[in-house]
Amino acid sequence: MAEEKKVNKAAPKKAIAEKPAKKAEKPAKEAPKAEKPAKDAKKKEVPQKEMRTEARAIATNVRVTPRKVRLVIDLVRGKDVKVALGILRNVNRAASEPVAKLIGSAVANAVNNFGMDESRLFVASIYANEGMRIKRYLPRAKGSASGLVKRNSHITVVVKMR
């Protein structure tokens, strides 16, 4: 009986060995070799992407309330980048530093990533949205406590070429 089991195990190996032999018997087609240059020609026909005209930068969870940020960004909306950065240097507000950094980042994105001319850039749109709120408690009289909400903001800047 042990010999019969060996014979049974050997039979499937022969069947497996025969299958690749059938595949090897097929002659190699020369037609796919002729098609390869056609595939290369298709790759060359792909049109180039259009040049982008705008670049953006986003700062999330800036630790200044959106209401205070909006007072600053209203001053620079629609201005040339150099003029906007000059205004922000002279504004005495907490939000002026993060907004100036963000405009600088958007300009760097435009110049380095998309090859735009820095002298022709202006602040096309700039807005501040509500970010994450940090909730804290403030101790009050007679052992009680009241809530304290520290607001953050998300600021987005889009610069375009004139």
Short mmCIF file of N, CA and C in Angstrom, two decimals:
data_model
loop_
_atom_site.label_atom_id
_atom_site.label_comp_id
_atom_site.label_asym_id
_atom_site.label_seq_id
_atom_site.Cartn_x
_atom_site.Cartn_y
_atom_site.Cartn_z
N MET A 1 0.80 -1.20 0.00
CA MET A 1 0.00 0.00 0.00
C MET A 1 0.84 1.26 0.00
N ALA A 2 1.97 1.17 0.66
CA ALA A 2 2.84 2.33 0.68
C ALA A 2 3.34 2.64 -0.72
N GLU A 3 3.55 1.58 -1.54
CA GLU A 3 4.01 1.80 -2.90
C GLU A 3 2.92 2.46 -3.74
N GLU A 4 1.67 2.11 -3.50
CA GLU A 4 0.57 2.71 -4.25
C GLU A 4 0.46 4.20 -3.97
N LYS A 5 0.69 4.55 -2.72
CA LYS A 5 0.62 5.98 -2.37
C LYS A 5 1.71 6.75 -3.09
N LYS A 6 2.89 6.15 -3.20
CA LYS A 6 3.97 6.82 -3.92
C LYS A 6 3.62 7.01 -5.38
N VAL A 7 2.98 6.03 -5.96
CA VAL A 7 2.58 6.13 -7.35
C VAL A 7 1.55 7.24 -7.51
N ASN A 8 0.62 7.36 -6.59
CA ASN A 8 -0.41 8.40 -6.66
C ASN A 8 0.21 9.80 -6.53
N LYS A 9 1.23 9.91 -5.70
CA LYS A 9 1.86 11.21 -5.55
C LYS A 9 2.65 11.59 -6.79
N ALA A 10 3.22 10.61 -7.43
CA ALA A 10 4.03 10.88 -8.62
C ALA A 10 3.16 11.29 -9.80
N ALA A 11 1.95 10.79 -9.87
CA ALA A 11 1.07 11.08 -11.00
C ALA A 11 0.76 12.58 -11.12
N PRO A 12 0.39 13.25 -10.07
CA PRO A 12 0.12 14.68 -10.21
C PRO A 12 1.37 15.46 -10.61
N LYS A 13 2.56 15.05 -10.19
CA LYS A 13 3.77 15.77 -10.58
C LYS A 13 3.99 15.70 -12.08
N LYS A 14 3.67 14.59 -12.67
CA LYS A 14 3.80 14.47 -14.12
C LYS A 14 2.83 15.41 -14.82
N ALA A 15 1.60 15.49 -14.28
CA ALA A 15 0.59 16.35 -14.89
C ALA A 15 1.05 17.82 -14.81
N ILE A 16 1.64 18.19 -13.70
CA ILE A 16 2.11 19.56 -13.54
C ILE A 16 3.29 19.82 -14.48
N ALA A 17 4.14 18.83 -14.62
CA ALA A 17 5.30 18.99 -15.49
C ALA A 17 4.89 19.10 -16.95
N GLU A 18 3.80 18.47 -17.33
CA GLU A 18 3.35 18.52 -18.72
C GLU A 18 2.78 19.89 -19.08
N LYS A 19 2.14 20.56 -18.16
CA LYS A 19 1.51 21.84 -18.48
C LYS A 19 2.54 22.89 -18.93
N PRO A 20 3.64 23.08 -18.23
CA PRO A 20 4.61 24.06 -18.73
C PRO A 20 5.22 23.64 -20.06
N ALA A 21 5.32 22.34 -20.28
CA ALA A 21 5.88 21.88 -21.54
C ALA A 21 4.97 22.31 -22.70
N LYS A 22 3.68 22.28 -22.49
CA LYS A 22 2.75 22.72 -23.54
C LYS A 22 2.93 24.20 -23.83
N LYS A 23 3.14 24.98 -22.79
CA LYS A 23 3.34 26.41 -22.99
C LYS A 23 4.63 26.68 -23.73
N ALA A 24 5.64 25.91 -23.44
CA ALA A 24 6.93 26.10 -24.09
C ALA A 24 6.88 25.70 -25.56
N GLU A 25 5.96 24.80 -25.92
CA GLU A 25 5.86 24.35 -27.29
C GLU A 25 5.32 25.42 -28.23
N LYS A 26 4.58 26.41 -27.68
CA LYS A 26 4.01 27.45 -28.52
C LYS A 26 5.13 28.31 -29.09
N PRO A 27 5.07 28.60 -30.39
CA PRO A 27 6.12 29.44 -30.98
C PRO A 27 5.98 30.89 -30.50
N ALA A 28 7.08 31.56 -30.36
CA ALA A 28 7.07 32.96 -29.92
C ALA A 28 6.54 33.82 -31.06
N LYS A 29 5.62 34.72 -30.72
CA LYS A 29 5.03 35.60 -31.73
C LYS A 29 5.94 36.80 -31.96
N GLU A 30 6.13 37.14 -33.19
CA GLU A 30 6.95 38.29 -33.51
C GLU A 30 6.12 39.56 -33.65
N ALA A 31 4.80 39.43 -33.67
CA ALA A 31 3.94 40.60 -33.80
C ALA A 31 4.06 41.55 -32.62
N PRO A 32 4.15 41.06 -31.36
CA PRO A 32 4.29 42.02 -30.26
C PRO A 32 5.57 42.86 -30.36
N LYS A 33 6.63 42.30 -30.95
CA LYS A 33 7.85 43.09 -31.09
C LYS A 33 7.62 44.27 -32.02
N ALA A 34 6.79 44.08 -33.01
CA ALA A 34 6.50 45.17 -33.93
C ALA A 34 5.62 46.22 -33.27
N GLU A 35 4.81 45.82 -32.27
CA GLU A 35 3.91 46.76 -31.60
C GLU A 35 4.63 47.63 -30.59
N LYS A 36 5.78 47.22 -30.09
CA LYS A 36 6.48 47.99 -29.06
C LYS A 36 6.81 49.40 -29.50
N PRO A 37 7.31 49.63 -30.71
CA PRO A 37 7.56 51.02 -31.10
C PRO A 37 6.28 51.86 -31.12
N ALA A 38 5.14 51.23 -31.41
CA ALA A 38 3.89 51.97 -31.42
C ALA A 38 3.56 52.46 -30.01
N LYS A 39 3.85 51.64 -28.99
CA LYS A 39 3.60 52.07 -27.62
C LYS A 39 4.49 53.24 -27.26
N ASP A 40 5.74 53.21 -27.69
CA ASP A 40 6.65 54.32 -27.42
C ASP A 40 6.16 55.60 -28.11
N ALA A 41 5.59 55.46 -29.28
CA ALA A 41 5.09 56.63 -30.01
C ALA A 41 3.92 57.25 -29.27
N LYS A 42 3.10 56.43 -28.62
CA LYS A 42 1.98 56.96 -27.85
C LYS A 42 2.47 57.78 -26.67
N LYS A 43 3.56 57.36 -26.06
CA LYS A 43 4.10 58.09 -24.93
C LYS A 43 4.59 59.47 -25.36
N LYS A 44 5.10 59.59 -26.55
CA LYS A 44 5.60 60.87 -27.02
C LYS A 44 4.47 61.83 -27.38
N GLU A 45 3.29 61.31 -27.66
CA GLU A 45 2.17 62.14 -28.08
C GLU A 45 1.46 62.82 -26.92
N VAL A 46 1.83 62.51 -25.66
CA VAL A 46 1.15 63.09 -24.51
C VAL A 46 1.46 64.58 -24.46
N PRO A 47 0.41 65.44 -24.43
CA PRO A 47 0.66 66.88 -24.41
C PRO A 47 1.21 67.32 -23.04
N GLN A 48 1.95 68.43 -23.05
CA GLN A 48 2.49 68.95 -21.81
C GLN A 48 1.39 69.64 -21.03
N LYS A 49 1.53 69.64 -19.69
CA LYS A 49 0.55 70.30 -18.84
C LYS A 49 0.64 71.81 -19.01
N GLU A 50 -0.50 72.47 -18.84
CA GLU A 50 -0.52 73.92 -18.94
C GLU A 50 0.19 74.53 -17.74
N MET A 51 0.79 75.68 -17.96
CA MET A 51 1.49 76.36 -16.87
C MET A 51 0.47 76.92 -15.89
N ARG A 52 0.73 76.73 -14.60
CA ARG A 52 -0.21 77.19 -13.58
C ARG A 52 -0.07 78.69 -13.38
N THR A 53 -1.16 79.31 -13.03
CA THR A 53 -1.15 80.76 -12.86
C THR A 53 -1.36 81.16 -11.40
N GLU A 54 -1.54 80.19 -10.51
CA GLU A 54 -1.74 80.52 -9.11
C GLU A 54 -1.03 79.49 -8.23
N ALA A 55 -0.71 79.93 -7.02
CA ALA A 55 -0.10 79.05 -6.02
C ALA A 55 -0.73 79.39 -4.69
N ARG A 56 -0.80 78.39 -3.82
CA ARG A 56 -1.44 78.61 -2.53
C ARG A 56 -0.58 78.09 -1.40
N ALA A 57 -0.87 78.60 -0.21
CA ALA A 57 -0.24 78.12 1.02
C ALA A 57 -1.30 78.14 2.10
N ILE A 58 -1.27 77.15 2.96
CA ILE A 58 -2.27 77.02 4.02
C ILE A 58 -1.56 76.83 5.35
N ALA A 59 -1.97 77.59 6.36
CA ALA A 59 -1.46 77.41 7.72
C ALA A 59 -2.62 76.97 8.59
N THR A 60 -2.46 75.84 9.26
CA THR A 60 -3.54 75.31 10.08
C THR A 60 -3.23 75.52 11.55
N ASN A 61 -4.27 75.75 12.32
CA ASN A 61 -4.21 75.91 13.77
C ASN A 61 -3.20 76.97 14.21
N VAL A 62 -3.31 78.15 13.59
CA VAL A 62 -2.51 79.30 14.02
C VAL A 62 -3.13 79.80 15.31
N ARG A 63 -2.32 80.04 16.31
CA ARG A 63 -2.81 80.31 17.66
C ARG A 63 -3.23 81.78 17.83
N VAL A 64 -4.04 82.28 16.88
CA VAL A 64 -4.63 83.61 16.95
C VAL A 64 -6.09 83.45 16.53
N THR A 65 -6.97 84.16 17.17
CA THR A 65 -8.39 83.99 16.86
C THR A 65 -8.68 84.47 15.43
N PRO A 66 -9.65 83.84 14.77
CA PRO A 66 -9.96 84.22 13.38
C PRO A 66 -10.41 85.68 13.25
N ARG A 67 -11.07 86.19 14.26
CA ARG A 67 -11.54 87.57 14.20
C ARG A 67 -10.37 88.55 14.15
N LYS A 68 -9.32 88.27 14.94
CA LYS A 68 -8.14 89.13 14.94
C LYS A 68 -7.34 88.98 13.64
N VAL A 69 -7.32 87.76 13.08
CA VAL A 69 -6.60 87.53 11.83
C VAL A 69 -7.29 88.26 10.69
N ARG A 70 -8.62 88.28 10.69
CA ARG A 70 -9.37 88.93 9.60
C ARG A 70 -9.10 90.42 9.55
N LEU A 71 -8.83 91.04 10.72
CA LEU A 71 -8.50 92.47 10.72
C LEU A 71 -7.20 92.72 9.95
N VAL A 72 -6.27 91.79 10.03
CA VAL A 72 -4.97 91.96 9.36
C VAL A 72 -5.07 91.61 7.88
N ILE A 73 -5.75 90.49 7.56
CA ILE A 73 -5.77 90.05 6.16
C ILE A 73 -6.61 90.96 5.27
N ASP A 74 -7.53 91.71 5.88
CA ASP A 74 -8.29 92.66 5.08
C ASP A 74 -7.41 93.79 4.55
N LEU A 75 -6.29 94.05 5.25
CA LEU A 75 -5.38 95.12 4.82
C LEU A 75 -4.59 94.75 3.57
N VAL A 76 -4.32 93.44 3.36
CA VAL A 76 -3.41 93.03 2.28
C VAL A 76 -4.12 92.35 1.11
N ARG A 77 -5.40 92.13 1.19
CA ARG A 77 -6.12 91.45 0.10
C ARG A 77 -6.08 92.29 -1.17
N GLY A 78 -5.63 91.67 -2.28
CA GLY A 78 -5.59 92.34 -3.57
C GLY A 78 -4.32 93.14 -3.83
N LYS A 79 -3.42 93.25 -2.86
CA LYS A 79 -2.20 94.03 -3.02
C LYS A 79 -1.09 93.20 -3.66
N ASP A 80 -0.09 93.86 -4.24
CA ASP A 80 1.11 93.18 -4.71
C ASP A 80 1.82 92.57 -3.50
N VAL A 81 2.58 91.52 -3.75
CA VAL A 81 3.21 90.79 -2.66
C VAL A 81 4.18 91.67 -1.89
N LYS A 82 5.00 92.44 -2.58
CA LYS A 82 5.97 93.31 -1.90
C LYS A 82 5.27 94.36 -1.06
N VAL A 83 4.20 94.93 -1.57
CA VAL A 83 3.44 95.94 -0.83
C VAL A 83 2.78 95.31 0.39
N ALA A 84 2.23 94.11 0.21
CA ALA A 84 1.56 93.42 1.30
C ALA A 84 2.53 93.10 2.43
N LEU A 85 3.72 92.62 2.09
CA LEU A 85 4.71 92.32 3.12
C LEU A 85 5.19 93.59 3.82
N GLY A 86 5.28 94.70 3.09
CA GLY A 86 5.64 95.98 3.70
C GLY A 86 4.58 96.46 4.69
N ILE A 87 3.32 96.28 4.34
CA ILE A 87 2.23 96.66 5.24
C ILE A 87 2.29 95.81 6.51
N LEU A 88 2.49 94.50 6.33
CA LEU A 88 2.49 93.60 7.49
C LEU A 88 3.66 93.87 8.43
N ARG A 89 4.79 94.35 7.91
CA ARG A 89 5.92 94.68 8.77
C ARG A 89 5.60 95.85 9.70
N ASN A 90 4.71 96.72 9.26
CA ASN A 90 4.40 97.93 10.04
C ASN A 90 3.10 97.84 10.82
N VAL A 91 2.41 96.71 10.76
CA VAL A 91 1.17 96.56 11.51
C VAL A 91 1.50 95.93 12.86
N ASN A 92 1.03 96.57 13.92
CA ASN A 92 1.32 96.10 15.27
C ASN A 92 0.17 95.20 15.76
N ARG A 93 0.08 94.01 15.18
CA ARG A 93 -0.94 93.03 15.56
C ARG A 93 -0.29 91.67 15.72
N ALA A 94 -0.89 90.82 16.54
CA ALA A 94 -0.33 89.48 16.77
C ALA A 94 -0.40 88.63 15.51
N ALA A 95 -1.38 88.86 14.66
CA ALA A 95 -1.59 88.03 13.48
C ALA A 95 -0.70 88.44 12.31
N SER A 96 -0.01 89.56 12.40
CA SER A 96 0.76 90.03 11.24
C SER A 96 1.95 89.13 10.93
N GLU A 97 2.60 88.56 11.95
CA GLU A 97 3.75 87.69 11.70
C GLU A 97 3.36 86.38 11.00
N PRO A 98 2.35 85.63 11.50
CA PRO A 98 1.98 84.40 10.77
C PRO A 98 1.44 84.66 9.36
N VAL A 99 0.75 85.77 9.15
CA VAL A 99 0.23 86.09 7.82
C VAL A 99 1.39 86.42 6.87
N ALA A 100 2.38 87.16 7.36
CA ALA A 100 3.55 87.49 6.53
C ALA A 100 4.32 86.23 6.16
N LYS A 101 4.50 85.32 7.11
CA LYS A 101 5.18 84.06 6.83
C LYS A 101 4.42 83.25 5.78
N LEU A 102 3.10 83.26 5.88
CA LEU A 102 2.28 82.49 4.96
C LEU A 102 2.32 83.06 3.55
N ILE A 103 2.31 84.37 3.43
CA ILE A 103 2.43 84.99 2.11
C ILE A 103 3.80 84.67 1.51
N GLY A 104 4.84 84.71 2.34
CA GLY A 104 6.18 84.34 1.87
C GLY A 104 6.23 82.89 1.40
N SER A 105 5.53 82.01 2.09
CA SER A 105 5.48 80.60 1.70
C SER A 105 4.75 80.42 0.38
N ALA A 106 3.65 81.15 0.17
CA ALA A 106 2.91 81.05 -1.08
C ALA A 106 3.75 81.58 -2.25
N VAL A 107 4.52 82.63 -2.01
CA VAL A 107 5.41 83.17 -3.05
C VAL A 107 6.50 82.15 -3.39
N ALA A 108 7.07 81.51 -2.35
CA ALA A 108 8.10 80.49 -2.59
C ALA A 108 7.53 79.32 -3.37
N ASN A 109 6.30 78.91 -3.07
CA ASN A 109 5.65 77.84 -3.83
C ASN A 109 5.49 78.24 -5.30
N ALA A 110 5.08 79.47 -5.52
CA ALA A 110 4.85 79.94 -6.89
C ALA A 110 6.16 79.97 -7.69
N VAL A 111 7.21 80.46 -7.07
CA VAL A 111 8.49 80.62 -7.78
C VAL A 111 9.17 79.27 -7.98
N ASN A 112 9.28 78.48 -6.91
CA ASN A 112 10.05 77.23 -6.99
C ASN A 112 9.30 76.09 -7.65
N ASN A 113 8.01 75.96 -7.39
CA ASN A 113 7.26 74.83 -7.93
C ASN A 113 6.69 75.08 -9.32
N PHE A 114 6.30 76.31 -9.60
CA PHE A 114 5.59 76.59 -10.85
C PHE A 114 6.32 77.57 -11.75
N GLY A 115 7.47 78.06 -11.34
CA GLY A 115 8.28 78.93 -12.19
C GLY A 115 7.66 80.28 -12.49
N MET A 116 6.91 80.84 -11.58
CA MET A 116 6.29 82.15 -11.81
C MET A 116 7.28 83.27 -11.51
N ASP A 117 6.99 84.45 -12.05
CA ASP A 117 7.83 85.62 -11.84
C ASP A 117 7.40 86.30 -10.54
N GLU A 118 8.34 86.43 -9.60
CA GLU A 118 8.01 86.96 -8.26
C GLU A 118 7.54 88.41 -8.32
N SER A 119 8.06 89.19 -9.24
CA SER A 119 7.70 90.61 -9.29
C SER A 119 6.27 90.84 -9.79
N ARG A 120 5.67 89.85 -10.43
CA ARG A 120 4.31 90.01 -10.97
C ARG A 120 3.23 89.40 -10.08
N LEU A 121 3.60 88.86 -8.91
CA LEU A 121 2.64 88.18 -8.04
C LEU A 121 1.86 89.17 -7.18
N PHE A 122 0.58 88.84 -6.95
CA PHE A 122 -0.25 89.62 -6.03
C PHE A 122 -1.12 88.67 -5.22
N VAL A 123 -1.64 89.15 -4.10
CA VAL A 123 -2.47 88.34 -3.21
C VAL A 123 -3.88 88.31 -3.80
N ALA A 124 -4.22 87.22 -4.47
CA ALA A 124 -5.51 87.12 -5.14
C ALA A 124 -6.63 86.89 -4.14
N SER A 125 -6.43 85.95 -3.23
CA SER A 125 -7.42 85.74 -2.19
C SER A 125 -6.72 85.31 -0.92
N ILE A 126 -7.27 85.74 0.19
CA ILE A 126 -6.74 85.39 1.50
C ILE A 126 -7.92 85.36 2.46
N TYR A 127 -8.02 84.29 3.23
CA TYR A 127 -9.13 84.18 4.17
C TYR A 127 -8.73 83.36 5.38
N ALA A 128 -9.47 83.57 6.47
CA ALA A 128 -9.21 82.87 7.73
C ALA A 128 -10.49 82.19 8.18
N ASN A 129 -10.38 80.92 8.50
CA ASN A 129 -11.51 80.14 9.00
C ASN A 129 -11.23 79.71 10.43
N GLU A 130 -12.28 79.29 11.09
CA GLU A 130 -12.17 78.81 12.47
C GLU A 130 -11.41 77.49 12.49
N GLY A 131 -10.45 77.39 13.38
CA GLY A 131 -9.68 76.15 13.54
C GLY A 131 -10.14 75.40 14.78
N MET A 132 -9.24 74.58 15.31
CA MET A 132 -9.54 73.80 16.49
C MET A 132 -9.70 74.72 17.71
N ARG A 133 -10.63 74.38 18.58
CA ARG A 133 -10.82 75.15 19.82
C ARG A 133 -10.21 74.38 20.98
N ILE A 134 -9.43 75.08 21.78
CA ILE A 134 -8.85 74.47 22.97
C ILE A 134 -9.72 74.90 24.15
N LYS A 135 -10.25 73.92 24.87
CA LYS A 135 -11.17 74.22 25.98
C LYS A 135 -10.44 74.04 27.30
N ARG A 136 -10.51 75.08 28.13
CA ARG A 136 -9.86 75.09 29.43
C ARG A 136 -10.87 75.56 30.48
N TYR A 137 -10.51 75.38 31.74
CA TYR A 137 -11.34 75.86 32.84
C TYR A 137 -10.60 76.95 33.59
N LEU A 138 -11.35 77.95 34.02
CA LEU A 138 -10.80 79.08 34.76
C LEU A 138 -11.41 79.06 36.16
N PRO A 139 -10.59 78.98 37.21
CA PRO A 139 -11.14 78.97 38.57
C PRO A 139 -11.85 80.29 38.90
N ARG A 140 -12.98 80.17 39.56
CA ARG A 140 -13.77 81.34 39.94
C ARG A 140 -14.03 81.35 41.44
N ALA A 141 -14.82 82.29 41.88
CA ALA A 141 -15.07 82.46 43.31
C ALA A 141 -15.87 81.29 43.88
N LYS A 142 -15.67 81.03 45.16
CA LYS A 142 -16.40 80.01 45.94
C LYS A 142 -16.19 78.61 45.37
N GLY A 143 -15.02 78.35 44.83
CA GLY A 143 -14.70 76.99 44.37
C GLY A 143 -15.33 76.59 43.06
N SER A 144 -15.95 77.52 42.34
CA SER A 144 -16.56 77.16 41.06
C SER A 144 -15.55 77.38 39.93
N ALA A 145 -15.96 77.01 38.74
CA ALA A 145 -15.10 77.18 37.56
C ALA A 145 -15.97 77.58 36.37
N SER A 146 -15.38 78.31 35.46
CA SER A 146 -16.09 78.68 34.24
C SER A 146 -15.24 78.26 33.04
N GLY A 147 -15.91 78.07 31.94
CA GLY A 147 -15.23 77.60 30.74
C GLY A 147 -14.43 78.71 30.07
N LEU A 148 -13.35 78.31 29.39
CA LEU A 148 -12.52 79.23 28.66
C LEU A 148 -12.21 78.57 27.32
N VAL A 149 -12.48 79.27 26.22
CA VAL A 149 -12.25 78.71 24.89
C VAL A 149 -11.13 79.48 24.22
N LYS A 150 -10.06 78.77 23.87
CA LYS A 150 -8.95 79.39 23.16
C LYS A 150 -9.08 79.01 21.69
N ARG A 151 -9.30 80.00 20.85
CA ARG A 151 -9.60 79.73 19.45
C ARG A 151 -8.34 79.77 18.59
N ASN A 152 -8.32 78.90 17.59
CA ASN A 152 -7.26 78.87 16.58
C ASN A 152 -7.87 79.19 15.23
N SER A 153 -7.03 79.41 14.24
CA SER A 153 -7.56 79.73 12.92
C SER A 153 -6.75 79.02 11.84
N HIS A 154 -7.42 78.73 10.73
CA HIS A 154 -6.79 78.21 9.52
C HIS A 154 -6.74 79.37 8.53
N ILE A 155 -5.54 79.68 8.04
CA ILE A 155 -5.38 80.80 7.11
C ILE A 155 -4.95 80.25 5.76
N THR A 156 -5.58 80.72 4.69
CA THR A 156 -5.26 80.29 3.33
C THR A 156 -4.93 81.52 2.49
N VAL A 157 -3.83 81.43 1.73
CA VAL A 157 -3.41 82.51 0.84
C VAL A 157 -3.27 81.95 -0.57
N VAL A 158 -3.81 82.66 -1.56
CA VAL A 158 -3.63 82.30 -2.98
C VAL A 158 -3.00 83.50 -3.67
N VAL A 159 -1.84 83.26 -4.30
CA VAL A 159 -1.18 84.32 -5.07
C VAL A 159 -1.28 84.00 -6.54
N LYS A 160 -1.47 85.02 -7.37
CA LYS A 160 -1.55 84.86 -8.82
C LYS A 160 -0.63 85.85 -9.50
N MET A 161 -0.41 85.62 -10.79
CA MET A 161 0.40 86.55 -11.59
C MET A 161 -0.50 87.58 -12.24
N ARG A 162 -0.02 88.81 -12.33
CA ARG A 162 -0.77 89.87 -13.04
C ARG A 162 -0.51 89.77 -14.52
#
